[in-house]
Amino acid sequence: MAPLLFQTQTAAQILAPIPHSNRRLAPAPHAVGFLRALFPSRPPPAKAELLGLIADQRRGLDTQSDPSRLADIVSCIDALAASAPDADTVSDASKLSGTWRLLWTTEQEQLFIVRNAPTFRTAAGDVLQVIDVPGGSINNVITFPPSGAFVVNGTIEIRPPQRVNFRFTRAMLKGGNWEVPFPPFGKGWFDTVYLDDEIRVAKDIRGDYLVVERAPYSWNG
């Protein structure tokens, strides 16, 4: 008889349990994206509380004389930062770059100009921070509608996970068809302690805070 080309299995072999691996299978990348779209992450509760606390503060002018409100705002900022303490908020250029409009700050220089603009028969419009990560630039802008602006230009260096180093290189007061230069001043860093699709929260080298929202337009100077 010719030899068999296969071996028959015993009953014990047939009934033996299939071995299990201790490793967990990672979900496919497309499945992760689908689940994130289906169940988007909710913003931390401190975000809504922060926006409520700063809503009536005139970009920070009223907070200067209200230490209790300031403490509550800083507490909310700390809670936002703690909600994702290891988050990388600066490496994704598309998220950090853009025209950001001031909602609230403790920065004395910006608030001084906003407060005293009526002395010069004008009023401050939008206060902007324009970041271009691929271009390595930052522009701080205080607008005086319809055509005026105080503009400070600078360069930036990204230091993940949250830090941006900056150096200001030029400052000017601009009108419709005129420009008055000022000596550039300042260098340092700021940490973006919270970032989502709507707002960005930062703390800088001097301990000042900044809350900005993504503007519905792009500032091009």
PDB file of C-alpha atoms in Angstrom:
ATOM      1  CA  MET A   1       0.000   0.000   0.000  1.00  0.00           C
ATOM      2  CA  ALA A   2       1.293   3.421  -0.816  1.00  0.00           C
ATOM      3  CA  PRO A   3       2.164   5.622   2.213  1.00  0.00           C
ATOM      4  CA  LEU A   4      -0.370   8.224   3.302  1.00  0.00           C
ATOM      5  CA  LEU A   5       0.448  11.873   2.432  1.00  0.00           C
ATOM      6  CA  PHE A   6      -0.931  13.091   5.767  1.00  0.00           C
ATOM      7  CA  GLN A   7      -1.057  12.013   9.333  1.00  0.00           C
ATOM      8  CA  THR A   8      -4.295  11.448  11.105  1.00  0.00           C
ATOM      9  CA  GLN A   9      -4.905  13.567  14.270  1.00  0.00           C
ATOM     10  CA  THR A  10      -5.716  12.005  17.577  1.00  0.00           C
ATOM     11  CA  ALA A  11      -8.834  12.963  19.472  1.00  0.00           C
ATOM     12  CA  ALA A  12      -6.693  14.748  22.060  1.00  0.00           C
ATOM     13  CA  GLN A  13      -5.117  16.894  19.378  1.00  0.00           C
ATOM     14  CA  ILE A  14      -8.469  17.781  17.867  1.00  0.00           C
ATOM     15  CA  LEU A  15      -9.993  18.745  21.203  1.00  0.00           C
ATOM     16  CA  ALA A  16      -6.951  20.655  22.510  1.00  0.00           C
ATOM     17  CA  PRO A  17      -7.725  24.314  23.290  1.00  0.00           C
ATOM     18  CA  ILE A  18      -6.342  26.937  20.969  1.00  0.00           C
ATOM     19  CA  PRO A  19      -3.524  28.845  22.722  1.00  0.00           C
ATOM     20  CA  HIS A  20      -4.230  32.460  23.563  1.00  0.00           C
ATOM     21  CA  SER A  21      -1.762  35.325  23.318  1.00  0.00           C
ATOM     22  CA  ASN A  22      -1.343  37.832  26.127  1.00  0.00           C
ATOM     23  CA  ARG A  23      -0.909  40.622  23.603  1.00  0.00           C
ATOM     24  CA  ARG A  24      -3.860  42.862  22.795  1.00  0.00           C
ATOM     25  CA  LEU A  25      -4.470  43.676  19.192  1.00  0.00           C
ATOM     26  CA  ALA A  26      -4.248  47.375  18.403  1.00  0.00           C
ATOM     27  CA  PRO A  27      -7.212  48.810  16.511  1.00  0.00           C
ATOM     28  CA  ALA A  28      -6.602  49.671  12.894  1.00  0.00           C
ATOM     29  CA  PRO A  29      -5.825  53.368  12.263  1.00  0.00           C
ATOM     30  CA  HIS A  30      -8.971  53.852  10.180  1.00  0.00           C
ATOM     31  CA  ALA A  31     -11.047  52.379  13.000  1.00  0.00           C
ATOM     32  CA  VAL A  32      -9.528  54.844  15.488  1.00  0.00           C
ATOM     33  CA  GLY A  33     -10.405  57.762  13.232  1.00  0.00           C
ATOM     34  CA  PHE A  34     -13.951  56.448  12.779  1.00  0.00           C
ATOM     35  CA  LEU A  35     -14.462  56.086  16.519  1.00  0.00           C
ATOM     36  CA  ARG A  36     -13.114  59.578  17.203  1.00  0.00           C
ATOM     37  CA  ALA A  37     -15.509  61.031  14.634  1.00  0.00           C
ATOM     38  CA  LEU A  38     -18.392  59.030  16.073  1.00  0.00           C
ATOM     39  CA  PHE A  39     -17.579  59.897  19.695  1.00  0.00           C
ATOM     40  CA  PRO A  40     -15.726  63.249  19.703  1.00  0.00           C
ATOM     41  CA  SER A  41     -13.945  64.113  22.917  1.00  0.00           C
ATOM     42  CA  ARG A  42     -15.685  66.595  25.150  1.00  0.00           C
ATOM     43  CA  PRO A  43     -13.861  69.726  26.304  1.00  0.00           C
ATOM     44  CA  PRO A  44     -12.972  69.763  29.992  1.00  0.00           C
ATOM     45  CA  PRO A  45     -15.563  71.507  32.213  1.00  0.00           C
ATOM     46  CA  ALA A  46     -13.002  74.175  33.129  1.00  0.00           C
ATOM     47  CA  LYS A  47     -13.139  75.533  29.564  1.00  0.00           C
ATOM     48  CA  ALA A  48     -16.764  76.663  29.820  1.00  0.00           C
ATOM     49  CA  GLU A  49     -16.146  78.012  33.309  1.00  0.00           C
ATOM     50  CA  LEU A  50     -13.124  79.991  32.098  1.00  0.00           C
ATOM     51  CA  LEU A  51     -14.990  81.507  29.158  1.00  0.00           C
ATOM     52  CA  GLY A  52     -17.804  82.502  31.499  1.00  0.00           C
ATOM     53  CA  LEU A  53     -15.441  84.156  33.966  1.00  0.00           C
ATOM     54  CA  ILE A  54     -13.684  86.291  31.337  1.00  0.00           C
ATOM     55  CA  ALA A  55     -16.760  87.172  29.271  1.00  0.00           C
ATOM     56  CA  ASP A  56     -17.443  90.484  31.056  1.00  0.00           C
ATOM     57  CA  GLN A  57     -13.848  91.467  31.829  1.00  0.00           C
ATOM     58  CA  ARG A  58     -13.213  93.719  28.798  1.00  0.00           C
ATOM     59  CA  ARG A  59     -10.223  91.655  27.689  1.00  0.00           C
ATOM     60  CA  GLY A  60      -8.703  91.895  31.173  1.00  0.00           C
ATOM     61  CA  LEU A  61      -9.147  95.592  31.975  1.00  0.00           C
ATOM     62  CA  ASP A  62     -11.669  94.915  34.727  1.00  0.00           C
ATOM     63  CA  THR A  63      -9.664  92.029  36.160  1.00  0.00           C
ATOM     64  CA  GLN A  64      -6.851  94.420  37.052  1.00  0.00           C
ATOM     65  CA  SER A  65      -8.927  95.740  39.944  1.00  0.00           C
ATOM     66  CA  ASP A  66     -10.585  92.449  40.912  1.00  0.00           C
ATOM     67  CA  PRO A  67      -8.096  90.056  42.564  1.00  0.00           C
ATOM     68  CA  SER A  68     -10.830  87.600  43.456  1.00  0.00           C
ATOM     69  CA  ARG A  69     -11.894  87.233  39.827  1.00  0.00           C
ATOM     70  CA  LEU A  70      -8.269  86.937  38.777  1.00  0.00           C
ATOM     71  CA  ALA A  71      -7.736  84.071  41.225  1.00  0.00           C
ATOM     72  CA  ASP A  72     -10.799  82.263  39.879  1.00  0.00           C
ATOM     73  CA  ILE A  73      -9.611  82.681  36.279  1.00  0.00           C
ATOM     74  CA  VAL A  74      -6.113  81.439  37.060  1.00  0.00           C
ATOM     75  CA  SER A  75      -7.625  78.457  38.879  1.00  0.00           C
ATOM     76  CA  CYS A  76      -9.577  77.556  35.737  1.00  0.00           C
ATOM     77  CA  ILE A  77      -6.456  77.901  33.601  1.00  0.00           C
ATOM     78  CA  ASP A  78      -4.586  75.592  35.962  1.00  0.00           C
ATOM     79  CA  ALA A  79      -7.437  73.070  35.709  1.00  0.00           C
ATOM     80  CA  LEU A  80      -7.309  73.206  31.900  1.00  0.00           C
ATOM     81  CA  ALA A  81      -3.567  72.659  31.951  1.00  0.00           C
ATOM     82  CA  ALA A  82      -3.996  69.719  34.334  1.00  0.00           C
ATOM     83  CA  SER A  83      -6.613  68.104  32.068  1.00  0.00           C
ATOM     84  CA  ALA A  84      -3.848  67.163  29.611  1.00  0.00           C
ATOM     85  CA  PRO A  85      -0.520  67.865  31.337  1.00  0.00           C
ATOM     86  CA  ASP A  86       1.616  66.044  28.769  1.00  0.00           C
ATOM     87  CA  ALA A  87      -0.171  67.279  25.656  1.00  0.00           C
ATOM     88  CA  ASP A  88       2.020  68.415  22.762  1.00  0.00           C
ATOM     89  CA  THR A  89       0.414  71.722  21.805  1.00  0.00           C
ATOM     90  CA  VAL A  90       3.072  73.156  19.488  1.00  0.00           C
ATOM     91  CA  SER A  91       4.312  70.453  17.110  1.00  0.00           C
ATOM     92  CA  ASP A  92       1.248  70.457  14.845  1.00  0.00           C
ATOM     93  CA  ALA A  93       1.791  73.601  12.768  1.00  0.00           C
ATOM     94  CA  SER A  94      -1.767  73.593  11.439  1.00  0.00           C
ATOM     95  CA  LYS A  95      -3.195  73.798  14.957  1.00  0.00           C
ATOM     96  CA  LEU A  96      -0.848  76.416  16.405  1.00  0.00           C
ATOM     97  CA  SER A  97      -0.588  78.625  13.315  1.00  0.00           C
ATOM     98  CA  GLY A  98      -3.267  81.161  12.533  1.00  0.00           C
ATOM     99  CA  THR A  99      -4.804  84.462  13.519  1.00  0.00           C
ATOM    100  CA  TRP A 100      -5.732  84.396  17.191  1.00  0.00           C
ATOM    101  CA  ARG A 101      -7.974  87.095  18.689  1.00  0.00           C
ATOM    102  CA  LEU A 102      -7.596  88.233  22.286  1.00  0.00           C
ATOM    103  CA  LEU A 103     -10.325  87.336  24.757  1.00  0.00           C
ATOM    104  CA  TRP A 104      -8.462  88.047  27.993  1.00  0.00           C
ATOM    105  CA  THR A 105      -4.957  88.730  29.258  1.00  0.00           C
ATOM    106  CA  THR A 106      -2.918  90.011  32.186  1.00  0.00           C
ATOM    107  CA  GLU A 107      -0.244  91.554  29.917  1.00  0.00           C
ATOM    108  CA  GLN A 108       0.165  95.138  31.118  1.00  0.00           C
ATOM    109  CA  GLU A 109       1.505  96.580  27.848  1.00  0.00           C
ATOM    110  CA  GLN A 110      -1.422  95.419  25.760  1.00  0.00           C
ATOM    111  CA  LEU A 111      -3.982  96.481  28.342  1.00  0.00           C
ATOM    112  CA  PHE A 112      -2.321  99.906  28.692  1.00  0.00           C
ATOM    113  CA  ILE A 113      -2.736 100.577  24.963  1.00  0.00           C
ATOM    114  CA  VAL A 114      -6.312  99.272  24.914  1.00  0.00           C
ATOM    115  CA  ARG A 115      -7.255 101.402  27.935  1.00  0.00           C
ATOM    116  CA  ASN A 116      -5.601 104.602  26.728  1.00  0.00           C
ATOM    117  CA  ALA A 117      -6.479 104.506  23.041  1.00  0.00           C
ATOM    118  CA  PRO A 118      -9.378 107.000  23.533  1.00  0.00           C
ATOM    119  CA  THR A 119      -6.805 109.559  24.729  1.00  0.00           C
ATOM    120  CA  PHE A 120      -5.579 109.658  21.146  1.00  0.00           C
ATOM    121  CA  ARG A 121      -9.099 109.984  19.750  1.00  0.00           C
ATOM    122  CA  THR A 122      -9.318 106.386  18.687  1.00  0.00           C
ATOM    123  CA  ALA A 123     -10.388 103.043  20.098  1.00  0.00           C
ATOM    124  CA  ALA A 124      -8.737  99.656  20.071  1.00  0.00           C
ATOM    125  CA  GLY A 125     -10.328  97.103  17.803  1.00  0.00           C
ATOM    126  CA  ASP A 126      -9.329  93.478  17.667  1.00  0.00           C
ATOM    127  CA  VAL A 127      -6.107  92.545  19.448  1.00  0.00           C
ATOM    128  CA  LEU A 128      -4.419  89.734  17.552  1.00  0.00           C
ATOM    129  CA  GLN A 129      -1.563  87.284  17.776  1.00  0.00           C
ATOM    130  CA  VAL A 130      -0.646  85.887  14.378  1.00  0.00           C
ATOM    131  CA  ILE A 131       1.530  82.771  14.421  1.00  0.00           C
ATOM    132  CA  ASP A 132       3.135  81.189  11.376  1.00  0.00           C
ATOM    133  CA  VAL A 133       4.987  78.057  12.462  1.00  0.00           C
ATOM    134  CA  PRO A 134       6.348  77.069   9.009  1.00  0.00           C
ATOM    135  CA  GLY A 135       7.513  80.652   8.458  1.00  0.00           C
ATOM    136  CA  GLY A 136       8.942  80.954  11.972  1.00  0.00           C
ATOM    137  CA  SER A 137       7.170  84.249  12.667  1.00  0.00           C
ATOM    138  CA  ILE A 138       4.889  85.912  15.179  1.00  0.00           C
ATOM    139  CA  ASN A 139       3.047  89.234  14.938  1.00  0.00           C
ATOM    140  CA  ASN A 140       1.319  90.942  17.859  1.00  0.00           C
ATOM    141  CA  VAL A 141      -1.249  93.394  16.535  1.00  0.00           C
ATOM    142  CA  ILE A 142      -3.518  95.965  18.166  1.00  0.00           C
ATOM    143  CA  THR A 143      -5.877  97.341  15.556  1.00  0.00           C
ATOM    144  CA  PHE A 144      -7.328 100.863  15.476  1.00  0.00           C
ATOM    145  CA  PRO A 145     -10.160 100.803  12.937  1.00  0.00           C
ATOM    146  CA  PRO A 146     -10.583 101.619  10.206  1.00  0.00           C
ATOM    147  CA  SER A 147      -6.954 101.405   9.064  1.00  0.00           C
ATOM    148  CA  GLY A 148      -4.556 101.876  12.004  1.00  0.00           C
ATOM    149  CA  ALA A 149      -2.551  99.283  13.907  1.00  0.00           C
ATOM    150  CA  PHE A 150       0.325  98.896  16.303  1.00  0.00           C
ATOM    151  CA  VAL A 151       2.335  95.912  15.084  1.00  0.00           C
ATOM    152  CA  VAL A 152       5.235  94.069  16.696  1.00  0.00           C
ATOM    153  CA  ASN A 153       7.006  91.533  14.457  1.00  0.00           C
ATOM    154  CA  GLY A 154       9.127  88.687  15.743  1.00  0.00           C
ATOM    155  CA  THR A 155      10.614  85.275  15.125  1.00  0.00           C
ATOM    156  CA  ILE A 156       9.755  82.035  16.899  1.00  0.00           C
ATOM    157  CA  GLU A 157      11.394  78.716  17.679  1.00  0.00           C
ATOM    158  CA  ILE A 158       9.249  75.715  18.564  1.00  0.00           C
ATOM    159  CA  ARG A 159      10.274  73.686  21.612  1.00  0.00           C
ATOM    160  CA  PRO A 160       7.861  70.766  22.149  1.00  0.00           C
ATOM    161  CA  PRO A 161       5.841  69.778  23.952  1.00  0.00           C
ATOM    162  CA  GLN A 162       4.416  73.229  24.809  1.00  0.00           C
ATOM    163  CA  ARG A 163       7.050  75.970  24.575  1.00  0.00           C
ATOM    164  CA  VAL A 164       7.604  78.649  21.936  1.00  0.00           C
ATOM    165  CA  ASN A 165      10.673  80.880  22.168  1.00  0.00           C
ATOM    166  CA  PHE A 166      10.279  84.320  20.612  1.00  0.00           C
ATOM    167  CA  ARG A 167      12.349  87.372  19.810  1.00  0.00           C
ATOM    168  CA  PHE A 168      10.813  90.658  18.661  1.00  0.00           C
ATOM    169  CA  THR A 169      12.584  92.254  15.695  1.00  0.00           C
ATOM    170  CA  ARG A 170      10.498  95.263  14.657  1.00  0.00           C
ATOM    171  CA  ALA A 171       7.676  97.480  15.934  1.00  0.00           C
ATOM    172  CA  MET A 172       5.644 100.152  14.164  1.00  0.00           C
ATOM    173  CA  LEU A 173       2.533 102.277  14.390  1.00  0.00           C
ATOM    174  CA  LYS A 174       0.724 102.167  11.053  1.00  0.00           C
ATOM    175  CA  GLY A 175      -1.967 104.251   9.430  1.00  0.00           C
ATOM    176  CA  GLY A 176      -3.606 104.174   6.036  1.00  0.00           C
ATOM    177  CA  ASN A 177      -0.563 105.523   4.182  1.00  0.00           C
ATOM    178  CA  TRP A 178       2.019 106.166   6.906  1.00  0.00           C
ATOM    179  CA  GLU A 179       4.214 104.238   9.317  1.00  0.00           C
ATOM    180  CA  VAL A 180       6.187 105.253  12.410  1.00  0.00           C
ATOM    181  CA  PRO A 181       8.898 102.773  13.485  1.00  0.00           C
ATOM    182  CA  PHE A 182       9.754 101.980  17.087  1.00  0.00           C
ATOM    183  CA  PRO A 183      12.768 100.088  18.405  1.00  0.00           C
ATOM    184  CA  PRO A 184      11.984  96.386  18.812  1.00  0.00           C
ATOM    185  CA  PHE A 185      11.923  95.098  22.336  1.00  0.00           C
ATOM    186  CA  GLY A 186      11.618  91.810  24.123  1.00  0.00           C
ATOM    187  CA  LYS A 187      12.472  88.165  23.916  1.00  0.00           C
ATOM    188  CA  GLY A 188      11.353  85.204  25.962  1.00  0.00           C
ATOM    189  CA  TRP A 189       8.985  82.271  25.738  1.00  0.00           C
ATOM    190  CA  PHE A 190       5.395  81.243  26.268  1.00  0.00           C
ATOM    191  CA  ASP A 191       3.868  77.850  26.976  1.00  0.00           C
ATOM    192  CA  THR A 192       0.597  76.886  25.320  1.00  0.00           C
ATOM    193  CA  VAL A 193      -0.962  75.043  28.242  1.00  0.00           C
ATOM    194  CA  TYR A 194      -4.256  74.333  26.449  1.00  0.00           C
ATOM    195  CA  LEU A 195      -5.198  74.190  22.779  1.00  0.00           C
ATOM    196  CA  ASP A 196      -8.251  73.019  20.886  1.00  0.00           C
ATOM    197  CA  ASP A 197     -10.008  73.988  17.670  1.00  0.00           C
ATOM    198  CA  GLU A 198     -11.525  77.109  19.256  1.00  0.00           C
ATOM    199  CA  ILE A 199      -9.222  78.592  21.904  1.00  0.00           C
ATOM    200  CA  ARG A 200      -5.612  78.683  23.021  1.00  0.00           C
ATOM    201  CA  VAL A 201      -4.404  79.418  26.546  1.00  0.00           C
ATOM    202  CA  ALA A 202      -0.805  80.458  27.218  1.00  0.00           C
ATOM    203  CA  LYS A 203       1.443  81.430  30.109  1.00  0.00           C
ATOM    204  CA  ASP A 204       4.647  83.351  29.443  1.00  0.00           C
ATOM    205  CA  ILE A 205       8.067  83.893  30.967  1.00  0.00           C
ATOM    206  CA  ARG A 206       6.779  86.737  33.175  1.00  0.00           C
ATOM    207  CA  GLY A 207       3.851  84.736  34.525  1.00  0.00           C
ATOM    208  CA  ASP A 208       1.297  86.583  32.374  1.00  0.00           C
ATOM    209  CA  TYR A 209      -1.689  84.724  30.962  1.00  0.00           C
ATOM    210  CA  LEU A 210      -3.310  84.922  27.540  1.00  0.00           C
ATOM    211  CA  VAL A 211      -6.631  83.501  26.362  1.00  0.00           C
ATOM    212  CA  VAL A 212      -7.308  83.813  22.643  1.00  0.00           C
ATOM    213  CA  GLU A 213      -9.830  82.464  20.183  1.00  0.00           C
ATOM    214  CA  ARG A 214      -9.261  81.510  16.565  1.00  0.00           C
ATOM    215  CA  ALA A 215     -10.347  84.586  14.593  1.00  0.00           C
ATOM    216  CA  PRO A 216     -12.863  84.152  11.755  1.00  0.00           C
ATOM    217  CA  TYR A 217     -10.419  85.885   9.392  1.00  0.00           C
ATOM    218  CA  SER A 218      -6.696  85.953   8.598  1.00  0.00           C
ATOM    219  CA  TRP A 219      -4.571  89.026   9.290  1.00  0.00           C
ATOM    220  CA  ASN A 220      -1.998  89.672   6.566  1.00  0.00           C
ATOM    221  CA  GLY A 221      -0.524  92.972   7.692  1.00  0.00           C
TER     222      GLY A 221
END
